[in-house]
């Protein structure tokens, strides 16, 4: 997920995001990595979800804090097998 923050990052905002991640983990969403970035986006978050609906819920739950762009991806090795 590519993220643009809507609000200034504070310890309270970060804690709110952590609480959202905890709720999502109970629904099978696993955050694999989270990077703060310089450039067009503020964060890049990679996560696994059981299905598209669970992935969509990630964006909905955080929509007060962020604008996001999500991408469906598969490992390169799996893509090569499709050739």
Short mmCIF file of C-alpha atoms in Angstrom, two decimals:
data_model
loop_
_atom_site.label_atom_id
_atom_site.label_comp_id
_atom_site.label_asym_id
_atom_site.label_seq_id
_atom_site.Cartn_x
_atom_site.Cartn_y
_atom_site.Cartn_z
CA UNK A 1 0.00 0.00 0.00
CA UNK A 2 1.32 3.42 -0.97
CA UNK A 3 0.36 6.02 1.65
CA UNK A 4 0.00 9.79 1.78
CA UNK A 5 -0.65 11.06 5.29
CA UNK A 6 -3.69 13.30 5.83
CA UNK A 7 -2.58 14.43 9.28
CA UNK A 8 0.71 15.39 10.89
CA UNK A 9 2.46 12.37 12.35
CA UNK A 10 2.53 12.46 16.13
CA UNK A 11 3.01 9.74 18.71
CA UNK A 12 -0.77 9.71 19.21
CA UNK A 13 -1.46 9.29 15.49
CA UNK A 14 1.12 6.52 15.27
CA UNK A 15 -0.50 4.78 18.26
CA UNK A 16 -3.89 5.04 16.52
CA UNK A 17 -2.41 3.38 13.44
CA UNK A 18 -0.93 0.63 15.61
CA UNK A 19 -4.36 -0.02 17.14
CA UNK A 20 -5.86 -0.34 13.65
CA UNK A 21 -3.12 -2.82 12.70
CA UNK A 22 -3.87 -4.87 15.83
CA UNK A 23 -7.58 -5.05 14.94
CA UNK A 24 -6.76 -6.10 11.39
CA UNK A 25 -4.35 -8.79 12.56
CA UNK A 26 -7.28 -10.45 14.34
CA UNK A 27 -8.97 -10.67 10.93
CA UNK A 28 -5.98 -12.34 9.29
CA UNK A 29 -4.21 -9.29 7.88
CA UNK A 30 -0.45 -9.54 8.45
CA UNK A 31 1.78 -6.47 8.07
CA UNK A 32 5.04 -7.64 6.51
CA UNK A 33 6.89 -4.31 6.41
CA UNK A 34 6.30 -0.61 6.97
CA UNK A 35 8.69 2.05 5.67
CA UNK A 36 8.61 5.81 5.95
CA UNK A 37 9.71 7.25 2.63
CA UNK A 38 10.85 10.48 1.01
CA UNK A 39 9.23 11.51 -2.24
CA UNK A 40 5.74 11.13 -3.67
CA UNK A 41 4.47 8.90 -0.84
CA UNK A 42 4.98 9.14 2.91
CA UNK A 43 4.88 5.40 3.68
CA UNK A 44 5.04 2.05 1.94
CA UNK A 45 3.34 -0.82 3.74
CA UNK A 46 3.36 -4.41 2.56
CA UNK A 47 0.82 -6.78 4.01
CA UNK A 48 -0.86 -10.10 3.35
CA UNK A 49 -4.62 -10.49 3.58
CA UNK A 50 -6.84 -13.56 3.27
CA UNK A 51 -8.76 -11.98 0.38
CA UNK A 52 -9.49 -8.70 -1.41
CA UNK A 53 -12.27 -7.76 1.02
CA UNK A 54 -9.90 -7.96 3.98
CA UNK A 55 -7.35 -5.89 2.07
CA UNK A 56 -10.01 -3.28 1.29
CA UNK A 57 -10.87 -3.10 4.98
CA UNK A 58 -7.30 -1.92 5.64
CA UNK A 59 -7.88 1.17 3.52
CA UNK A 60 -11.33 1.80 5.00
CA UNK A 61 -10.19 1.57 8.62
CA UNK A 62 -7.35 4.03 8.09
CA UNK A 63 -9.16 6.44 5.75
CA UNK A 64 -9.40 9.20 8.37
CA UNK A 65 -5.61 9.23 8.65
CA UNK A 66 -4.35 8.44 5.15
CA UNK A 67 -4.98 8.38 1.45
CA UNK A 68 -3.82 5.07 0.05
CA UNK A 69 -3.19 3.28 -3.19
CA UNK A 70 -3.15 -0.49 -3.02
CA UNK A 71 -1.63 -2.99 -5.40
CA UNK A 72 -2.19 -6.71 -5.69
CA UNK A 73 1.14 -8.51 -6.00
CA UNK A 74 2.58 -11.98 -6.22
CA UNK A 75 6.16 -13.10 -5.66
CA UNK A 76 8.39 -12.77 -8.72
CA UNK A 77 9.06 -16.52 -8.68
CA UNK A 78 5.31 -17.17 -9.06
CA UNK A 79 5.06 -14.69 -11.90
CA UNK A 80 7.91 -16.39 -13.77
CA UNK A 81 5.97 -19.69 -13.62
CA UNK A 82 3.12 -17.99 -15.52
CA UNK A 83 5.35 -17.28 -18.54
#
